[in-house]
């Protein structure tokens, strides 16, 4: 997949969703990441696919640069690392400032849809070790904790 090339991933119902590659994929620390954008969509925190095609992590950007990463296990959504906005949990009221990663865990429902579970949390040590280098590669200013 080259720079600017189109690629396709399948959504939870097997439909093809069209995304555009904004730059070539890169592998850091054994994790393959790719900066993508859904064609025709404005920037929102929901415009990353729920299934991966070629990468372990897909990244999105907004007007401030790369700001979110979605991690896939077995090509299905597993985690979001988001630092695009100030986030306050509804449950425990914990606050994460813009620029600092908050982690949101996803689960797949019986009907194939995905739901975020629990309040956001900080990255754990294992996540920082595995995904920290690729997050920093795409966004050097991101704070992991």
Tab-separated table of C-alpha atoms in Angstrom:
chain	number	residue	atom	x	y	z
A	1	UNK	CA	0.000	0.000	0.000
A	2	UNK	CA	1.615	3.209	-1.089
A	3	UNK	CA	1.273	6.772	0.057
A	4	UNK	CA	-2.206	8.058	-0.742
A	5	UNK	CA	-3.371	4.648	-1.910
A	6	UNK	CA	-6.923	3.589	-1.285
A	7	UNK	CA	-7.630	0.519	0.781
A	8	UNK	CA	-10.680	-1.178	2.129
A	9	UNK	CA	-11.635	-2.809	5.395
A	10	UNK	CA	-14.826	-4.624	6.268
A	11	UNK	CA	-17.246	-3.395	8.875
A	12	UNK	CA	-19.088	-5.624	11.339
A	13	UNK	CA	-21.631	-6.624	8.674
A	14	UNK	CA	-19.043	-7.458	6.025
A	15	UNK	CA	-19.647	-4.286	4.026
A	16	UNK	CA	-16.658	-2.580	2.473
A	17	UNK	CA	-15.724	0.749	4.045
A	18	UNK	CA	-13.448	3.011	2.097
A	19	UNK	CA	-10.460	4.767	3.698
A	20	UNK	CA	-7.509	6.630	2.299
A	21	UNK	CA	-3.926	6.208	3.437
A	22	UNK	CA	-2.379	9.549	4.394
A	23	UNK	CA	1.195	8.249	4.494
A	24	UNK	CA	2.997	4.907	4.201
A	25	UNK	CA	2.563	2.404	7.025
A	26	UNK	CA	5.441	2.045	9.457
A	27	UNK	CA	6.479	-0.635	11.890
A	28	UNK	CA	7.964	0.372	15.241
A	29	UNK	CA	8.807	-2.093	18.008
A	30	UNK	CA	7.129	-4.876	15.995
A	31	UNK	CA	3.825	-2.978	15.776
A	32	UNK	CA	2.560	-1.905	12.345
A	33	UNK	CA	0.754	1.437	12.285
A	34	UNK	CA	-0.992	3.389	9.576
A	35	UNK	CA	-2.375	6.934	9.392
A	36	UNK	CA	-5.754	6.818	7.632
A	37	UNK	CA	-8.837	8.891	6.968
A	38	UNK	CA	-12.316	7.829	5.956
A	39	UNK	CA	-13.140	9.354	2.592
A	40	UNK	CA	-15.620	12.198	2.770
A	41	UNK	CA	-15.782	12.275	6.571
A	42	UNK	CA	-14.926	15.224	8.729
A	43	UNK	CA	-12.609	14.587	11.644
A	44	UNK	CA	-14.357	12.913	14.564
A	45	UNK	CA	-13.224	10.445	17.190
A	46	UNK	CA	-15.517	7.867	15.605
A	47	UNK	CA	-14.065	7.793	12.095
A	48	UNK	CA	-11.667	4.872	12.615
A	49	UNK	CA	-12.790	1.421	11.453
A	50	UNK	CA	-13.808	-1.366	13.835
A	51	UNK	CA	-11.861	-3.930	11.791
A	52	UNK	CA	-8.292	-3.675	10.547
A	53	UNK	CA	-7.125	-4.663	7.132
A	54	UNK	CA	-3.349	-4.411	7.162
A	55	UNK	CA	-2.186	-2.872	10.437
A	56	UNK	CA	-2.077	-3.544	14.168
A	57	UNK	CA	-2.894	0.109	14.876
A	58	UNK	CA	-4.676	2.755	12.822
A	59	UNK	CA	-4.105	6.429	13.579
A	60	UNK	CA	-6.222	9.481	12.844
A	61	UNK	CA	-5.337	13.138	12.820
A	62	UNK	CA	-7.160	16.404	13.363
A	63	UNK	CA	-6.143	20.025	12.842
A	64	UNK	CA	-3.542	19.620	15.631
A	65	UNK	CA	-1.886	16.512	14.149
A	66	UNK	CA	-2.095	12.806	14.987
A	67	UNK	CA	-4.423	12.497	17.958
A	68	UNK	CA	-5.845	8.970	18.306
A	69	UNK	CA	-4.847	5.348	17.765
A	70	UNK	CA	-7.053	2.273	17.554
A	71	UNK	CA	-5.445	-1.079	18.434
A	72	UNK	CA	-6.686	-4.305	16.877
A	73	UNK	CA	-6.347	-7.868	18.123
A	74	UNK	CA	-7.245	-10.498	15.530
A	75	UNK	CA	-8.232	-7.616	13.215
A	76	UNK	CA	-10.994	-6.523	15.645
A	77	UNK	CA	-11.120	-3.317	17.686
A	78	UNK	CA	-9.568	-3.779	21.104
A	79	UNK	CA	-8.358	-0.416	22.508
A	80	UNK	CA	-8.393	3.254	21.696
A	81	UNK	CA	-5.536	5.484	22.786
A	82	UNK	CA	-6.935	9.007	22.596
A	83	UNK	CA	-5.258	12.318	23.391
A	84	UNK	CA	-7.279	14.597	21.089
A	85	UNK	CA	-9.358	16.277	23.784
A	86	UNK	CA	-9.747	16.764	27.507
A	87	UNK	CA	-11.710	13.753	28.753
A	88	UNK	CA	-13.564	13.373	32.053
A	89	UNK	CA	-15.000	9.996	32.997
A	90	UNK	CA	-18.689	9.981	33.780
A	91	UNK	CA	-18.251	7.342	36.487
A	92	UNK	CA	-15.213	8.165	38.614
A	93	UNK	CA	-14.857	11.774	37.296
A	94	UNK	CA	-11.145	11.208	36.548
A	95	UNK	CA	-9.842	13.834	34.136
A	96	UNK	CA	-7.287	13.438	31.341
A	97	UNK	CA	-5.896	16.619	29.804
A	98	UNK	CA	-5.639	17.066	26.035
A	99	UNK	CA	-2.286	15.689	24.902
A	100	UNK	CA	-2.216	12.906	27.526
A	101	UNK	CA	-3.365	9.434	26.494
A	102	UNK	CA	-6.527	7.993	27.955
A	103	UNK	CA	-7.287	4.358	27.146
A	104	UNK	CA	-10.730	3.110	26.267
A	105	UNK	CA	-11.358	-0.633	26.046
A	106	UNK	CA	-13.841	-2.075	23.540
A	107	UNK	CA	-15.803	-5.311	23.549
A	108	UNK	CA	-17.631	-6.970	20.691
A	109	UNK	CA	-21.293	-7.660	21.353
A	110	UNK	CA	-23.125	-10.812	20.295
A	111	UNK	CA	-24.676	-8.914	17.382
A	112	UNK	CA	-21.214	-7.961	16.064
A	113	UNK	CA	-21.301	-4.318	17.134
A	114	UNK	CA	-18.720	-2.832	19.496
A	115	UNK	CA	-19.209	-1.049	22.815
A	116	UNK	CA	-16.691	0.803	24.959
A	117	UNK	CA	-16.523	-0.626	28.457
A	118	UNK	CA	-15.851	1.101	31.774
A	119	UNK	CA	-14.255	4.472	32.389
A	120	UNK	CA	-11.129	5.544	30.540
A	121	UNK	CA	-7.833	4.767	32.243
A	122	UNK	CA	-4.136	5.511	31.889
A	123	UNK	CA	-1.853	3.297	29.831
A	124	UNK	CA	-0.446	0.404	31.823
A	125	UNK	CA	3.266	-0.469	31.782
A	126	UNK	CA	2.861	-3.273	29.220
A	127	UNK	CA	0.944	-0.965	26.842
A	128	UNK	CA	3.547	1.761	27.248
A	129	UNK	CA	6.331	-0.696	26.445
A	130	UNK	CA	4.583	-2.222	23.415
A	131	UNK	CA	2.691	0.741	21.925
A	132	UNK	CA	4.525	3.766	23.362
A	133	UNK	CA	7.256	3.776	20.678
A	134	UNK	CA	4.777	3.760	17.779
A	135	UNK	CA	2.592	6.419	19.420
A	136	UNK	CA	5.692	8.615	19.809
A	137	UNK	CA	6.683	7.872	16.205
A	138	UNK	CA	3.378	9.251	14.909
A	139	UNK	CA	3.042	11.998	17.557
A	140	UNK	CA	6.316	12.881	19.333
A	141	UNK	CA	4.588	15.281	21.750
A	142	UNK	CA	2.058	12.776	23.148
A	143	UNK	CA	2.237	12.117	26.898
A	144	UNK	CA	1.755	8.432	27.690
A	145	UNK	CA	0.778	9.067	31.328
